[in-house]
């Protein structure tokens, strides 16, 4: 393996990108690069290069991850994706995730419960489930969190959304059909959407 380029990172002047054999390999602090005398043309061992980054950058990666979650809670997948984009190797990412779990800063089950508590007034369970899965929350954690969302809660949310949608509109059959499709797009199931529409005088699909 040969280092073919070392370029500064545009968004973080204290870090650089290491390219090996013409391809991006990892991000690394300038201090680590200088300390280990890494330079273009140098022959490197993959295990040693990974070890350099792990030992010198795990605290840097942890600090960046903690800053990333300071505003809002994140899922494990979001933290992994964030650190990977920063150029940290898998071993460093694993270290950070394990540390954050230990501090209870990462808990996908709690994330799902908190997410649902805010999202349930704006969308239905089907859409919420899809969004949580896209964020990396496991099927089990999603299902457990959704147990707190009963049918009447969903109906109340669908009705409130429908009232807002129909505001200033003429409530006729065509408008209600569009409203029905709108509720389905918001993630409500067919029965919930139908019951909400029924309050306005039309229960037909």
Tab-separated table of N, CA and C in Angstrom, residues 52-172:
chain	number	residue	atom	x	y	z
A	52	UNK	N	-2.933	3.679	13.932
A	52	UNK	CA	-2.599	5.092	14.132
A	52	UNK	C	-3.866	5.913	14.337
A	53	UNK	N	-4.835	5.681	13.465
A	53	UNK	CA	-6.052	6.476	13.541
A	53	UNK	C	-6.854	6.136	14.787
A	54	UNK	N	-6.934	4.865	15.116
A	54	UNK	CA	-7.720	4.453	16.275
A	54	UNK	C	-7.190	5.077	17.561
A	55	UNK	N	-5.909	4.957	17.800
A	55	UNK	CA	-5.337	5.413	19.058
A	55	UNK	C	-5.319	6.935	19.187
A	56	UNK	N	-5.074	7.615	18.075
A	56	UNK	CA	-4.931	9.072	18.163
A	56	UNK	C	-6.238	9.828	17.927
A	57	UNK	N	-7.206	9.162	17.306
A	57	UNK	CA	-8.391	9.903	16.881
A	57	UNK	C	-9.682	9.492	17.575
A	58	UNK	N	-9.630	8.487	18.428
A	58	UNK	CA	-10.871	8.057	19.063
A	58	UNK	C	-11.476	9.159	19.939
A	59	UNK	N	-10.647	9.927	20.628
A	59	UNK	CA	-11.178	11.020	21.443
A	59	UNK	C	-11.708	12.161	20.574
A	60	UNK	N	-11.019	12.411	19.449
A	60	UNK	CA	-11.486	13.431	18.505
A	60	UNK	C	-12.845	13.038	17.952
A	61	UNK	N	-12.954	11.779	17.566
A	61	UNK	CA	-14.219	11.283	17.012
A	61	UNK	C	-15.333	11.342	18.050
A	62	UNK	N	-15.007	10.989	19.297
A	62	UNK	CA	-15.999	11.024	20.362
A	62	UNK	C	-16.480	12.449	20.603
A	63	UNK	N	-15.559	13.400	20.612
A	63	UNK	CA	-15.935	14.808	20.800
A	63	UNK	C	-16.855	15.283	19.684
A	64	UNK	N	-16.544	14.916	18.450
A	64	UNK	CA	-17.370	15.331	17.318
A	64	UNK	C	-18.769	14.707	17.400
A	65	UNK	N	-18.816	13.448	17.815
A	65	UNK	CA	-20.104	12.763	17.933
A	65	UNK	C	-20.950	13.385	19.042
A	66	UNK	N	-20.330	13.719	20.163
A	66	UNK	CA	-21.062	14.325	21.274
A	66	UNK	C	-21.578	15.715	20.901
A	67	UNK	N	-20.778	16.449	20.134
A	67	UNK	CA	-21.228	17.763	19.650
A	67	UNK	C	-22.404	17.591	18.695
A	68	UNK	N	-22.337	16.548	17.883
A	68	UNK	CA	-23.385	16.284	16.888
A	68	UNK	C	-24.731	15.993	17.544
A	69	UNK	N	-24.711	15.377	18.726
A	69	UNK	CA	-25.982	15.039	19.385
A	69	UNK	C	-26.395	16.094	20.407
A	70	UNK	N	-25.616	17.168	20.526
A	70	UNK	CA	-25.913	18.170	21.561
A	70	UNK	C	-27.238	18.883	21.316
A	71	UNK	N	-27.621	19.037	20.055
A	71	UNK	CA	-28.874	19.734	19.736
A	71	UNK	C	-30.069	18.787	19.799
A	72	UNK	N	-29.948	17.638	19.169
A	72	UNK	CA	-31.047	16.661	19.151
A	72	UNK	C	-30.492	15.249	19.270
A	73	UNK	N	-31.308	14.362	19.834
A	73	UNK	CA	-30.920	12.962	19.982
A	73	UNK	C	-30.744	12.329	18.601
A	74	UNK	N	-29.815	11.406	18.473
A	74	UNK	CA	-29.546	10.721	17.210
A	74	UNK	C	-29.604	9.213	17.417
A	75	UNK	N	-29.827	8.482	16.316
A	75	UNK	CA	-29.782	7.024	16.366
A	75	UNK	C	-28.342	6.558	16.159
A	76	UNK	N	-28.117	5.289	16.452
A	76	UNK	CA	-26.778	4.730	16.256
A	76	UNK	C	-26.363	4.838	14.789
A	77	UNK	N	-27.283	4.546	13.882
A	77	UNK	CA	-26.966	4.623	12.451
A	77	UNK	C	-26.580	6.047	12.051
A	78	UNK	N	-27.280	7.038	12.575
A	78	UNK	CA	-26.975	8.422	12.236
A	78	UNK	C	-25.574	8.811	12.712
A	79	UNK	N	-25.185	8.338	13.888
A	79	UNK	CA	-23.844	8.617	14.400
A	79	UNK	C	-22.788	7.907	13.550
A	80	UNK	N	-23.058	6.663	13.203
A	80	UNK	CA	-22.124	5.917	12.357
A	80	UNK	C	-21.949	6.602	10.996
A	81	UNK	N	-23.053	7.011	10.401
A	81	UNK	CA	-22.992	7.680	9.093
A	81	UNK	C	-22.240	9.000	9.200
A	82	UNK	N	-22.502	9.746	10.265
A	82	UNK	CA	-21.853	11.042	10.476
A	82	UNK	C	-20.338	10.882	10.578
A	83	UNK	N	-19.887	9.930	11.391
A	83	UNK	CA	-18.452	9.727	11.585
A	83	UNK	C	-17.790	9.168	10.329
A	84	UNK	N	-18.507	8.306	9.618
A	84	UNK	CA	-17.959	7.748	8.374
A	84	UNK	C	-17.719	8.854	7.347
A	85	UNK	N	-18.644	9.811	7.273
A	85	UNK	CA	-18.499	10.933	6.342
A	85	UNK	C	-17.331	11.838	6.739
A	86	UNK	N	-17.001	11.815	8.016
A	86	UNK	CA	-15.858	12.599	8.500
A	86	UNK	C	-14.534	11.892	8.207
A	87	UNK	N	-14.640	10.638	7.717
A	87	UNK	CA	-13.438	9.908	7.349
A	87	UNK	C	-12.870	8.997	8.413
A	88	UNK	N	-13.599	8.788	9.511
A	88	UNK	CA	-13.094	7.903	10.557
A	88	UNK	C	-13.279	6.439	10.146
A	89	UNK	N	-12.289	5.641	10.448
A	89	UNK	CA	-12.328	4.227	10.104
A	89	UNK	C	-13.334	3.483	10.984
A	90	UNK	N	-13.820	2.310	10.505
A	90	UNK	CA	-14.803	1.525	11.262
A	90	UNK	C	-14.401	1.234	12.705
A	91	UNK	N	-13.116	0.972	12.950
A	91	UNK	CA	-12.672	0.672	14.318
A	91	UNK	C	-12.883	1.866	15.236
A	92	UNK	N	-12.642	3.077	14.713
A	92	UNK	CA	-12.854	4.296	15.498
A	92	UNK	C	-14.340	4.503	15.749
A	93	UNK	N	-15.131	4.292	14.716
A	93	UNK	CA	-16.584	4.452	14.829
A	93	UNK	C	-17.143	3.473	15.855
A	94	UNK	N	-16.687	2.227	15.815
A	94	UNK	CA	-17.145	1.218	16.782
A	94	UNK	C	-16.811	1.649	18.206
A	95	UNK	N	-15.614	2.180	18.392
A	95	UNK	CA	-15.183	2.647	19.712
A	95	UNK	C	-16.118	3.741	20.224
A	96	UNK	N	-16.406	4.718	19.365
A	96	UNK	CA	-17.255	5.849	19.754
A	96	UNK	C	-18.671	5.374	20.097
A	97	UNK	N	-19.215	4.516	19.266
A	97	UNK	CA	-20.576	4.018	19.495
A	97	UNK	C	-20.655	3.264	20.815
A	98	UNK	N	-19.647	2.452	21.089
A	98	UNK	CA	-19.626	1.690	22.346
A	98	UNK	C	-19.555	2.624	23.548
A	99	UNK	N	-18.722	3.658	23.446
A	99	UNK	CA	-18.610	4.639	24.519
A	99	UNK	C	-19.937	5.358	24.747
A	100	UNK	N	-20.567	5.775	23.669
A	100	UNK	CA	-21.819	6.527	23.774
A	100	UNK	C	-22.947	5.668	24.314
A	101	UNK	N	-22.922	4.383	23.992
A	101	UNK	CA	-23.897	3.469	24.589
A	101	UNK	C	-23.686	3.396	26.101
A	102	UNK	N	-22.418	3.310	26.481
A	102	UNK	CA	-22.093	3.225	27.899
A	102	UNK	C	-22.537	4.449	28.680
A	103	UNK	N	-22.471	5.615	28.047
A	103	UNK	CA	-22.926	6.859	28.673
A	103	UNK	C	-24.443	7.035	28.542
A	104	UNK	N	-25.085	6.102	27.843
A	104	UNK	CA	-26.521	6.161	27.556
A	104	UNK	C	-26.875	7.368	26.681
A	105	UNK	N	-25.932	7.783	25.854
A	105	UNK	CA	-26.204	8.852	24.897
A	105	UNK	C	-26.825	8.285	23.614
A	106	UNK	N	-26.678	6.976	23.440
A	106	UNK	CA	-27.273	6.304	22.289
A	106	UNK	C	-28.229	5.229	22.788
A	107	UNK	N	-29.493	5.393	22.473
A	107	UNK	CA	-30.507	4.412	22.865
A	107	UNK	C	-31.631	4.505	21.847
A	108	UNK	N	-31.598	3.619	20.871
A	108	UNK	CA	-32.565	3.695	19.778
A	108	UNK	C	-34.010	3.485	20.241
A	109	UNK	N	-34.183	2.692	21.300
A	109	UNK	CA	-35.537	2.483	21.820
A	109	UNK	C	-36.118	3.774	22.370
A	110	UNK	N	-35.323	4.498	23.159
A	110	UNK	CA	-35.770	5.781	23.698
A	110	UNK	C	-35.942	6.814	22.592
A	111	UNK	N	-35.052	6.750	21.587
A	111	UNK	CA	-35.166	7.672	20.456
A	111	UNK	C	-36.517	7.480	19.761
A	112	UNK	N	-36.879	6.218	19.525
A	112	UNK	CA	-38.132	5.913	18.842
A	112	UNK	C	-39.336	6.417	19.635
A	113	UNK	N	-39.319	6.214	20.947
A	113	UNK	CA	-40.425	6.668	21.798
A	113	UNK	C	-40.555	8.184	21.763
A	114	UNK	N	-39.424	8.877	21.850
A	114	UNK	CA	-39.428	10.336	21.817
A	114	UNK	C	-39.873	10.853	20.451
A	115	UNK	N	-39.405	10.197	19.402
A	115	UNK	CA	-39.764	10.598	18.033
A	115	UNK	C	-41.268	10.480	17.811
A	116	UNK	N	-41.835	9.373	18.269
A	116	UNK	CA	-43.264	9.132	18.094
A	116	UNK	C	-44.091	10.158	18.861
A	117	UNK	N	-43.638	10.524	20.043
A	117	UNK	CA	-44.396	11.479	20.860
A	117	UNK	C	-44.545	12.827	20.148
A	118	UNK	N	-43.571	13.190	19.329
A	118	UNK	CA	-43.641	14.448	18.592
A	118	UNK	C	-44.307	14.282	17.224
A	119	UNK	N	-44.049	13.138	16.579
A	119	UNK	CA	-44.538	12.946	15.210
A	119	UNK	C	-46.003	12.523	15.139
A	120	UNK	N	-46.519	11.952	16.219
A	120	UNK	CA	-47.873	11.378	16.178
A	120	UNK	C	-48.968	12.403	15.922
A	121	UNK	N	-48.699	13.682	16.111
A	121	UNK	CA	-49.709	14.698	15.842
A	121	UNK	C	-49.672	15.166	14.391
A	122	UNK	N	-48.664	14.706	13.650
A	122	UNK	CA	-48.485	15.199	12.283
A	122	UNK	C	-48.580	14.111	11.207
A	123	UNK	N	-48.488	12.854	11.628
A	123	UNK	CA	-48.468	11.764	10.649
A	123	UNK	C	-48.916	10.462	11.299
A	124	UNK	N	-49.226	9.483	10.446
A	124	UNK	CA	-49.720	8.205	10.931
A	124	UNK	C	-48.627	7.203	11.218
A	125	UNK	N	-49.021	6.092	11.828
A	125	UNK	CA	-48.073	5.077	12.275
A	125	UNK	C	-47.275	4.477	11.126
A	126	UNK	N	-47.912	4.281	9.974
A	126	UNK	CA	-47.191	3.666	8.855
A	126	UNK	C	-46.018	4.526	8.403
A	127	UNK	N	-46.231	5.829	8.289
A	127	UNK	CA	-45.164	6.737	7.865
A	127	UNK	C	-44.096	6.861	8.953
A	128	UNK	N	-44.544	6.941	10.199
A	128	UNK	CA	-43.593	7.025	11.316
A	128	UNK	C	-42.687	5.801	11.334
A	129	UNK	N	-43.268	4.636	11.115
A	129	UNK	CA	-42.487	3.401	11.116
A	129	UNK	C	-41.440	3.422	10.008
A	130	UNK	N	-41.834	3.863	8.823
A	130	UNK	CA	-40.892	3.939	7.699
A	130	UNK	C	-39.751	4.906	8.001
A	131	UNK	N	-40.080	6.025	8.609
A	131	UNK	CA	-39.059	7.034	8.921
A	131	UNK	C	-38.079	6.521	9.963
A	132	UNK	N	-38.581	5.843	10.976
A	132	UNK	CA	-37.703	5.308	12.020
A	132	UNK	C	-36.795	4.212	11.477
A	133	UNK	N	-37.328	3.382	10.604
A	133	UNK	CA	-36.507	2.325	10.007
A	133	UNK	C	-35.416	2.937	9.136
A	134	UNK	N	-35.749	4.031	8.430
A	134	UNK	CA	-34.752	4.709	7.593
A	134	UNK	C	-33.638	5.312	8.450
A	135	UNK	N	-33.965	5.640	9.702
A	135	UNK	CA	-32.966	6.195	10.621
A	135	UNK	C	-32.161	5.105	11.316
A	136	UNK	N	-32.464	3.852	10.977
A	136	UNK	CA	-31.689	2.743	11.512
A	136	UNK	C	-32.245	2.086	12.756
A	137	UNK	N	-33.420	2.491	13.200
A	137	UNK	CA	-34.015	1.884	14.393
A	137	UNK	C	-34.514	0.482	14.041
A	138	UNK	N	-34.238	-0.478	14.899
A	138	UNK	CA	-34.618	-1.865	14.623
A	138	UNK	C	-36.130	-2.048	14.617
A	139	UNK	N	-36.560	-3.088	13.932
A	139	UNK	CA	-37.981	-3.419	13.854
A	139	UNK	C	-38.571	-3.601	15.257
A	140	UNK	N	-37.814	-4.252	16.115
A	140	UNK	CA	-38.296	-4.509	17.476
A	140	UNK	C	-38.499	-3.211	18.239
A	141	UNK	N	-37.504	-2.322	18.194
A	141	UNK	CA	-37.617	-1.052	18.923
A	141	UNK	C	-38.765	-0.201	18.383
A	142	UNK	N	-38.954	-0.245	17.071
A	142	UNK	CA	-40.053	0.517	16.463
A	142	UNK	C	-41.394	-0.026	16.940
A	143	UNK	N	-41.555	-1.339	16.898
A	143	UNK	CA	-42.826	-1.962	17.294
A	143	UNK	C	-43.146	-1.701	18.763
A	144	UNK	N	-42.123	-1.796	19.617
A	144	UNK	CA	-42.346	-1.542	21.048
A	144	UNK	C	-42.780	-0.099	21.267
A	145	UNK	N	-42.126	0.839	20.595
A	145	UNK	CA	-42.450	2.258	20.756
A	145	UNK	C	-43.849	2.574	20.217
A	146	UNK	N	-44.234	1.901	19.140
A	146	UNK	CA	-45.545	2.164	18.537
A	146	UNK	C	-46.705	1.629	19.371
A	147	UNK	N	-46.395	0.799	20.368
A	147	UNK	CA	-47.457	0.287	21.240
A	147	UNK	C	-48.148	1.416	22.000
A	148	UNK	N	-47.443	2.545	22.144
A	148	UNK	CA	-48.024	3.688	22.856
A	148	UNK	C	-48.993	4.484	21.983
A	149	UNK	N	-49.021	4.144	20.694
A	149	UNK	CA	-49.871	4.888	19.756
A	149	UNK	C	-51.114	4.065	19.451
A	150	UNK	N	-52.236	4.367	20.137
A	150	UNK	CA	-53.458	3.588	19.916
A	150	UNK	C	-54.313	4.195	18.806
A	151	UNK	N	-55.361	3.465	18.457
A	151	UNK	CA	-56.228	3.877	17.357
A	151	UNK	C	-56.906	5.215	17.565
A	152	UNK	N	-57.339	5.487	18.776
A	152	UNK	CA	-58.038	6.744	19.041
A	152	UNK	C	-57.092	7.942	18.953
A	153	UNK	N	-55.848	7.736	19.362
A	153	UNK	CA	-54.854	8.810	19.256
A	153	UNK	C	-54.600	9.128	17.789
A	154	UNK	N	-54.480	8.081	16.976
A	154	UNK	CA	-54.274	8.284	15.537
A	154	UNK	C	-55.480	8.969	14.901
A	155	UNK	N	-56.676	8.571	15.318
A	155	UNK	CA	-57.886	9.176	14.761
A	155	UNK	C	-57.950	10.660	15.102
A	156	UNK	N	-57.615	11.006	16.312
A	156	UNK	CA	-57.626	12.409	16.720
A	156	UNK	C	-56.625	13.214	15.900
A	157	UNK	N	-55.459	12.641	15.647
A	157	UNK	CA	-54.444	13.329	14.848
A	157	UNK	C	-54.910	13.478	13.410
A	158	UNK	N	-55.490	12.401	12.843
A	158	UNK	CA	-55.973	12.442	11.457
A	158	UNK	C	-57.079	13.476	11.307
A	159	UNK	N	-57.960	13.560	12.290
A	159	UNK	CA	-59.065	14.525	12.244
A	159	UNK	C	-58.546	15.955	12.297
A	160	UNK	N	-57.574	16.195	13.154
A	160	UNK	CA	-57.002	17.537	13.273
A	160	UNK	C	-56.307	17.944	11.978
A	161	UNK	N	-55.575	17.008	11.382
A	161	UNK	CA	-54.893	17.279	10.114
A	161	UNK	C	-55.907	17.528	9.012
A	162	UNK	N	-56.973	16.749	9.021
A	162	UNK	CA	-58.023	16.897	8.016
A	162	UNK	C	-58.721	18.248	8.132
A	163	UNK	N	-59.014	18.666	9.347
A	163	UNK	CA	-59.663	19.968	9.553
A	163	UNK	C	-58.799	21.099	9.000
A	164	UNK	N	-57.510	20.991	9.222
A	164	UNK	CA	-56.591	22.009	8.706
A	164	UNK	C	-56.542	21.975	7.180
A	165	UNK	N	-56.554	20.766	6.623
A	165	UNK	CA	-56.508	20.604	5.165
A	165	UNK	C	-57.744	21.180	4.485
A	166	UNK	N	-58.893	20.987	5.143
A	166	UNK	CA	-60.171	21.405	4.541
A	166	UNK	C	-60.492	22.877	4.795
A	167	UNK	N	-59.696	23.522	5.620
A	167	UNK	CA	-59.959	24.922	5.939
A	167	UNK	C	-59.975	25.767	4.658
A	168	UNK	N	-61.031	26.564	4.516
A	168	UNK	CA	-61.202	27.462	3.359
A	168	UNK	C	-61.478	26.713	2.057
A	169	UNK	N	-61.761	25.403	2.150
A	169	UNK	CA	-62.117	24.629	0.950
A	169	UNK	C	-63.612	24.301	0.971
A	170	UNK	N	-64.175	24.142	-0.198
A	170	UNK	CA	-65.560	23.682	-0.309
A	170	UNK	C	-65.581	22.182	-0.047
A	171	UNK	N	-66.340	21.767	0.961
A	171	UNK	CA	-66.358	20.349	1.338
A	171	UNK	C	-67.374	19.605	0.487
A	172	UNK	N	-66.915	19.095	-0.663
A	172	UNK	CA	-67.763	18.267	-1.517
A	172	UNK	C	-67.100	16.904	-1.682
